[in-house]
Amino acid sequence: MYDIETFYAGLVEHGLILPTGIRGGYGRGAVFEKILRGFNELVSRTAAPDGAEEMTFPPIVARTLIEKVGYMNSFPQLAGSVHSFFGNEAQARDITSRTQAGERWEDLLDITEVMLTPAACYPVYPVFSGLLPNGGRLVTVLNWVYRHEPSDEPTRLQSFRMREYIRVGRSEDVVAWRDAWLLRSLELLRGLGLAAQSDVASDPFFGRAGKMMAANQVDQRLKFEILVPVISEEKPTAICSFNWHQDHFSSKFGIRNADESLASTACLGFGLERVTLALIKAHGYDPQRWPEAVRAQLSL
Ligand code: AMP
Ligand code: ZN
């Protein structure tokens, strides 16, 4: 049985999620976090032989990076911008009186040099600038990301965590890596008792021109997703994505292979909250009652 309201109510009742009044911005209880952490560690163990370099970034990126990669052309509807107060004493008093009077006050703010990170891999590309070592590089990150898509669906969040791997190098190596991970991830997720299926996919590019970009992305098989039924049988939820960016990032950041040719990049991202919710939907609200084989893999 798939029903958004019943699932949400069950998650709250079992203390797995904690309502905050923000749509897509609920808190996570200790058990939810334990499942999420267990899955993240399983991913790390699975990928350990590849020897990825681990990097950690704050959940903000330079506004100039957002501008450079063209995020505001492609996904302005999802962006989150950080603003702050740069004014004088009189203007600060104006904010106080306006908030007390229940009036609008945000026109007294100005943009800062940062925006909220929209995808965990974004801060990594500038690090690759210049000549790559032979064979390219492989990096892993885990970060909170922001997307402005408020929703009552427990699987559609405004702020959530992405565990990503980012591969940079020659096109054929990068594509082979992505395709191998698609199979590896299907196996990993099915091994946890999830009814996982893969499919070609597209990003929610904005507007009419965006529709063409999305169609092109599908035609060229640039994006794949792994889908699992969580809140609907007919519309399964994407729990991880596999993207080949061709030279989109490498041309902007001057990333070249050891032989000076323009590099290619790909990334894969597990939506950690979505994987956690898919596991809860498949096995129930109490992990102590999950199949032993699943609990063992997740250290539950
Ligand atoms: P994307 O960069 O859009 O391919 O997203 C990477 C992964 O993050 C997806 O496969 C989902 O698992 C997850 N994800 C994307 N959007 C959301 C959202 N609004 N709420 C929760 N998880 C999401
Ligand atoms: Zn990515």
Short mmCIF file of C-alpha atoms and ligand atoms in Angstrom, two decimals:
data_model
loop_
_atom_site.label_atom_id
_atom_site.label_comp_id
_atom_site.label_asym_id
_atom_site.label_seq_id
_atom_site.Cartn_x
_atom_site.Cartn_y
_atom_site.Cartn_z
CA MET A 1 0.00 0.00 0.00
CA TYR A 2 1.41 3.36 -1.03
CA ASP A 3 0.00 6.50 0.52
CA ILE A 4 1.87 9.73 1.28
CA GLU A 5 -0.17 10.78 4.35
CA THR A 6 -0.10 7.36 6.04
CA PHE A 7 3.64 6.97 5.42
CA TYR A 8 4.38 10.47 6.78
CA ALA A 9 2.21 9.87 9.85
CA GLY A 10 3.94 6.51 10.49
CA LEU A 11 7.38 8.12 10.26
CA VAL A 12 6.37 10.79 12.79
CA GLU A 13 4.64 8.32 15.13
CA HIS A 14 7.77 6.15 15.29
CA GLY A 15 10.03 9.13 15.97
CA LEU A 16 11.90 8.61 12.69
CA ILE A 17 11.21 12.16 11.53
CA LEU A 18 10.48 15.31 13.57
CA PRO A 19 8.12 17.91 12.07
CA THR A 20 9.49 21.48 12.03
CA GLY A 21 6.74 23.30 10.17
CA ILE A 22 8.99 23.53 7.09
CA ARG A 23 7.74 21.50 4.12
CA GLY A 24 10.63 19.28 3.12
CA GLY A 25 12.62 20.41 6.16
CA TYR A 26 11.77 17.94 8.93
CA GLY A 27 14.27 16.77 11.56
CA ARG A 28 15.65 13.24 11.72
CA GLY A 29 15.42 11.03 14.82
CA ALA A 30 18.28 8.85 16.11
CA VAL A 31 17.02 5.64 14.45
CA PHE A 32 16.61 7.39 11.07
CA GLU A 33 20.19 8.64 11.37
CA LYS A 34 21.48 5.20 12.33
CA ILE A 35 19.99 3.67 9.17
CA LEU A 36 21.35 6.54 7.04
CA ARG A 37 24.83 6.20 8.56
CA GLY A 38 24.77 2.41 8.14
CA PHE A 39 23.98 2.78 4.44
CA ASN A 40 26.64 5.47 3.92
CA GLU A 41 29.23 3.18 5.51
CA LEU A 42 28.12 0.27 3.35
CA VAL A 43 28.73 2.47 0.28
CA SER A 44 32.20 3.33 1.62
CA ARG A 45 33.06 -0.35 2.13
CA THR A 46 31.78 -1.27 -1.35
CA ALA A 47 33.85 1.47 -2.98
CA ALA A 48 36.96 1.03 -0.80
CA PRO A 49 38.97 -0.93 -3.42
CA ASP A 50 38.72 2.09 -5.79
CA GLY A 51 40.69 4.28 -3.38
CA ALA A 52 38.72 7.52 -3.84
CA GLU A 53 40.16 10.71 -2.31
CA GLU A 54 37.81 12.00 0.40
CA MET A 55 37.00 15.72 0.51
CA THR A 56 34.68 17.74 2.76
CA PHE A 57 33.15 21.11 1.92
CA PRO A 58 30.73 23.38 3.80
CA PRO A 59 27.13 23.47 2.50
CA ILE A 60 27.80 26.81 0.76
CA VAL A 61 29.44 27.57 -2.57
CA ALA A 62 30.85 30.78 -4.06
CA ARG A 63 28.21 32.76 -5.94
CA THR A 64 30.77 33.01 -8.76
CA LEU A 65 30.82 29.20 -9.04
CA ILE A 66 27.02 29.11 -9.48
CA GLU A 67 27.33 31.79 -12.15
CA LYS A 68 30.20 30.05 -13.92
CA VAL A 69 28.50 26.65 -14.24
CA GLY A 70 25.31 28.30 -15.54
CA TYR A 71 23.13 27.02 -12.69
CA MET A 72 20.87 30.10 -12.88
CA ASN A 73 20.22 29.42 -16.59
CA SER A 74 19.32 25.78 -16.00
CA PHE A 75 17.72 25.55 -12.52
CA PRO A 76 16.84 29.05 -11.20
CA GLN A 77 13.69 27.59 -9.59
CA LEU A 78 15.78 25.38 -7.29
CA ALA A 79 18.42 27.90 -6.21
CA GLY A 80 18.98 29.07 -2.65
CA SER A 81 20.77 32.37 -2.13
CA VAL A 82 22.29 33.63 1.12
CA HIS A 83 21.50 37.25 2.03
CA SER A 84 22.60 39.29 5.01
CA PHE A 85 22.42 42.77 6.49
CA PHE A 86 25.03 45.35 5.52
CA GLY A 87 23.19 48.49 6.71
CA ASN A 88 23.53 51.13 9.42
CA GLU A 89 21.94 51.53 12.86
CA ALA A 90 18.83 53.28 11.58
CA GLN A 91 18.20 50.54 9.03
CA ALA A 92 18.73 47.86 11.70
CA ARG A 93 16.08 49.58 13.84
CA ASP A 94 13.85 49.60 10.78
CA ILE A 95 14.14 45.79 10.54
CA THR A 96 13.21 45.45 14.21
CA SER A 97 10.15 47.66 13.95
CA ARG A 98 9.01 46.07 10.69
CA THR A 99 9.32 42.51 12.06
CA GLN A 100 7.43 43.55 15.21
CA ALA A 101 4.69 45.07 13.06
CA GLY A 102 4.53 41.91 10.94
CA GLU A 103 5.70 43.81 7.86
CA ARG A 104 8.07 42.68 5.09
CA TRP A 105 11.73 43.53 5.85
CA GLU A 106 13.88 41.47 3.49
CA ASP A 107 14.43 44.36 1.06
CA LEU A 108 16.83 45.66 3.75
CA LEU A 109 19.12 42.68 3.03
CA ASP A 110 21.71 42.30 0.30
CA ILE A 111 23.27 39.28 -1.35
CA THR A 112 26.43 37.79 0.13
CA GLU A 113 29.27 36.11 -1.75
CA VAL A 114 27.73 32.64 -1.20
CA MET A 115 24.80 30.47 -2.23
CA LEU A 116 23.61 27.15 -0.78
CA THR A 117 25.25 24.09 -2.37
CA PRO A 118 22.77 22.62 -4.89
CA ALA A 119 24.70 19.36 -5.56
CA ALA A 120 27.44 17.86 -3.43
CA CYS A 121 29.88 17.56 -6.35
CA TYR A 122 29.93 21.26 -7.35
CA PRO A 123 32.80 22.42 -5.09
CA VAL A 124 34.99 19.57 -6.40
CA TYR A 125 35.33 20.64 -10.07
CA PRO A 126 37.42 23.79 -9.44
CA VAL A 127 39.86 21.58 -7.47
CA PHE A 128 40.56 19.59 -10.68
CA SER A 129 41.65 22.69 -12.66
CA GLY A 130 44.87 22.19 -14.60
CA LEU A 131 46.60 18.97 -15.69
CA LEU A 132 45.31 15.69 -14.27
CA PRO A 133 47.60 12.79 -13.35
CA ASN A 134 47.66 9.78 -15.71
CA GLY A 135 44.37 7.88 -15.34
CA GLY A 136 42.52 10.93 -13.96
CA ARG A 137 41.11 11.27 -10.43
CA LEU A 138 38.33 9.88 -8.26
CA VAL A 139 36.89 11.85 -5.33
CA THR A 140 34.13 11.21 -2.81
CA VAL A 141 32.12 13.78 -0.83
CA LEU A 142 29.14 13.81 1.49
CA ASN A 143 27.29 17.07 1.92
CA TRP A 144 24.00 18.73 2.74
CA VAL A 145 22.44 20.26 -0.37
CA TYR A 146 19.61 22.73 -0.81
CA ARG A 147 16.88 22.71 -3.44
CA HIS A 148 13.85 24.94 -3.36
CA GLU A 149 11.15 22.35 -3.88
CA PRO A 150 8.86 22.52 -0.82
CA SER A 151 6.57 19.50 -0.74
CA ASP A 152 4.50 17.35 1.60
CA GLU A 153 6.07 14.20 0.19
CA PRO A 154 8.49 12.81 2.82
CA THR A 155 10.83 11.90 -0.07
CA ARG A 156 11.02 15.45 -1.50
CA LEU A 157 13.17 17.62 0.74
CA GLN A 158 14.55 21.14 0.56
CA SER A 159 17.68 20.17 2.48
CA PHE A 160 19.13 16.67 2.33
CA ARG A 161 22.38 14.73 2.10
CA MET A 162 24.05 13.40 -1.01
CA ARG A 163 26.89 10.89 -0.97
CA GLU A 164 28.72 11.36 -4.23
CA TYR A 165 31.62 9.95 -6.20
CA ILE A 166 33.16 12.15 -8.88
CA ARG A 167 35.35 10.75 -11.66
CA VAL A 168 37.43 12.88 -14.00
CA GLY A 169 39.59 11.67 -16.89
CA ARG A 170 39.27 10.44 -20.47
CA SER A 171 35.69 10.07 -21.77
CA GLU A 172 35.90 6.32 -22.30
CA ASP A 173 37.25 5.75 -18.75
CA VAL A 174 34.68 8.05 -17.20
CA VAL A 175 31.72 6.47 -19.03
CA ALA A 176 32.92 2.92 -18.29
CA TRP A 177 33.24 3.90 -14.61
CA ARG A 178 29.71 5.31 -14.53
CA ASP A 179 28.22 2.25 -16.27
CA ALA A 180 30.03 -0.13 -13.91
CA TRP A 181 28.71 1.80 -10.88
CA LEU A 182 25.15 1.64 -12.20
CA LEU A 183 25.34 -2.19 -12.08
CA ARG A 184 27.23 -2.17 -8.79
CA SER A 185 24.60 0.07 -7.18
CA LEU A 186 21.70 -2.02 -8.47
CA GLU A 187 23.32 -5.06 -6.89
CA LEU A 188 23.99 -3.19 -3.64
CA LEU A 189 20.41 -1.91 -3.34
CA ARG A 190 18.78 -5.20 -4.34
CA GLY A 191 21.01 -6.89 -1.76
CA LEU A 192 19.21 -4.71 0.82
CA GLY A 193 15.83 -6.04 -0.28
CA LEU A 194 14.88 -3.01 -2.39
CA ALA A 195 12.93 -3.47 -5.65
CA ALA A 196 15.45 -1.30 -7.53
CA GLN A 197 15.23 -0.66 -11.30
CA SER A 198 17.37 1.62 -13.46
CA ASP A 199 16.19 3.94 -16.22
CA VAL A 200 17.46 6.82 -18.36
CA ALA A 201 16.51 10.16 -16.81
CA SER A 202 16.73 13.93 -17.20
CA ASP A 203 17.20 16.92 -14.92
CA PRO A 204 14.35 19.43 -14.27
CA PHE A 205 15.80 22.15 -16.57
CA PHE A 206 13.77 25.37 -16.35
CA GLY A 207 11.36 26.59 -19.00
CA ARG A 208 10.74 25.82 -22.65
CA ALA A 209 14.43 25.71 -23.63
CA GLY A 210 14.87 23.40 -20.64
CA LYS A 211 12.47 20.87 -22.15
CA MET A 212 14.78 20.57 -25.14
CA MET A 213 17.83 20.21 -22.93
CA ALA A 214 16.10 17.43 -20.99
CA ALA A 215 15.13 15.63 -24.24
CA ASN A 216 18.73 15.90 -25.44
CA GLN A 217 19.97 14.50 -22.12
CA VAL A 218 17.73 11.45 -22.55
CA ASP A 219 18.68 10.99 -26.25
CA GLN A 220 22.36 11.00 -25.37
CA ARG A 221 21.82 8.77 -22.32
CA LEU A 222 23.74 11.22 -20.13
CA LYS A 223 21.75 10.54 -16.93
CA PHE A 224 20.52 7.31 -15.35
CA GLU A 225 18.61 6.86 -12.12
CA ILE A 226 17.87 3.95 -9.85
CA LEU A 227 14.22 3.99 -8.84
CA VAL A 228 12.39 2.28 -5.98
CA PRO A 229 8.68 2.49 -5.13
CA VAL A 230 8.43 4.48 -1.86
CA ILE A 231 5.33 6.68 -1.99
CA SER A 232 3.88 5.35 -5.24
CA GLU A 233 3.97 2.17 -7.28
CA GLU A 234 3.45 3.89 -10.68
CA LYS A 235 5.93 6.71 -9.96
CA PRO A 236 8.89 5.13 -8.18
CA THR A 237 11.35 7.45 -6.40
CA ALA A 238 14.87 8.14 -7.73
CA ILE A 239 17.23 7.15 -4.93
CA CYS A 240 20.48 7.59 -6.83
CA SER A 241 21.68 9.19 -10.04
CA PHE A 242 24.54 8.61 -12.46
CA ASN A 243 25.55 11.58 -14.59
CA TRP A 244 27.99 12.02 -17.45
CA HIS A 245 28.64 15.76 -17.92
CA GLN A 246 30.89 15.36 -21.00
CA ASP A 247 33.10 18.50 -20.95
CA HIS A 248 30.55 20.82 -19.28
CA PHE A 249 32.63 21.29 -16.11
CA SER A 250 36.08 20.57 -17.53
CA SER A 251 35.77 23.29 -20.20
CA LYS A 252 34.66 25.85 -17.58
CA PHE A 253 37.39 24.99 -15.07
CA GLY A 254 40.20 24.17 -17.53
CA ILE A 255 40.55 20.50 -16.56
CA ARG A 256 42.91 18.62 -18.90
CA ASN A 257 44.13 15.05 -19.12
CA ALA A 258 47.84 14.25 -18.76
CA ASP A 259 48.13 14.47 -22.60
CA GLU A 260 46.61 18.02 -22.51
CA SER A 261 43.28 16.92 -24.07
CA LEU A 262 40.09 18.28 -22.48
CA ALA A 263 38.90 15.97 -19.69
CA SER A 264 35.44 14.54 -19.14
CA THR A 265 33.59 14.30 -15.79
CA ALA A 266 30.90 12.05 -14.33
CA CYS A 267 29.34 11.80 -10.90
CA LEU A 268 27.05 9.49 -9.03
CA GLY A 269 24.97 10.53 -6.05
CA PHE A 270 23.05 8.50 -3.49
CA GLY A 271 20.21 10.53 -1.97
CA LEU A 272 20.81 9.35 1.60
CA GLU A 273 17.40 10.35 3.02
CA ARG A 274 15.64 8.73 0.06
CA VAL A 275 17.58 5.47 0.48
CA THR A 276 16.71 5.51 4.21
CA LEU A 277 13.02 6.08 3.45
CA ALA A 278 13.03 3.34 0.78
CA LEU A 279 14.47 0.89 3.35
CA ILE A 280 11.85 1.90 5.94
CA LYS A 281 9.06 1.51 3.37
CA ALA A 282 10.35 -1.92 2.32
CA HIS A 283 11.03 -3.37 5.78
CA GLY A 284 8.90 -1.42 8.27
CA TYR A 285 9.25 1.35 10.88
CA ASP A 286 11.30 -0.71 13.35
CA PRO A 287 14.78 -1.76 12.11
CA GLN A 288 15.00 -4.32 14.95
CA ARG A 289 12.40 -6.30 13.00
CA TRP A 290 14.14 -6.05 9.61
CA PRO A 291 15.60 -9.19 7.96
CA GLU A 292 18.82 -10.20 9.68
CA ALA A 293 20.83 -10.04 6.41
CA VAL A 294 19.81 -6.40 5.88
CA ARG A 295 20.51 -5.41 9.49
CA ALA A 296 23.94 -7.00 9.37
CA GLN A 297 24.97 -5.03 6.26
CA LEU A 298 23.81 -1.77 7.84
CA SER A 299 25.20 -2.52 11.33
CA LEU A 300 21.73 -2.10 12.86
P1 AMP B 1 20.22 14.82 -8.80
O1 AMP B 1 21.46 15.65 -8.69
O2 AMP B 1 18.99 15.64 -9.05
O3 AMP B 1 20.35 13.68 -9.76
O4 AMP B 1 20.01 14.21 -7.35
C1 AMP B 1 20.84 13.21 -6.83
C2 AMP B 1 20.05 12.35 -5.87
O5 AMP B 1 19.61 13.16 -4.78
C3 AMP B 1 18.75 11.79 -6.46
O6 AMP B 1 18.97 10.56 -7.10
C4 AMP B 1 17.89 11.62 -5.24
O7 AMP B 1 18.18 10.40 -4.60
C5 AMP B 1 18.32 12.75 -4.34
N1 AMP B 1 17.38 13.89 -4.41
C6 AMP B 1 17.20 14.77 -5.45
N2 AMP B 1 16.28 15.68 -5.14
C7 AMP B 1 15.84 15.40 -3.89
C8 AMP B 1 14.89 15.99 -3.00
N3 AMP B 1 14.20 17.09 -3.32
N4 AMP B 1 14.71 15.42 -1.79
C9 AMP B 1 15.42 14.34 -1.41
N5 AMP B 1 16.32 13.73 -2.20
C10 AMP B 1 16.54 14.24 -3.42
ZN ZN B 2 27.08 15.30 -8.88
#
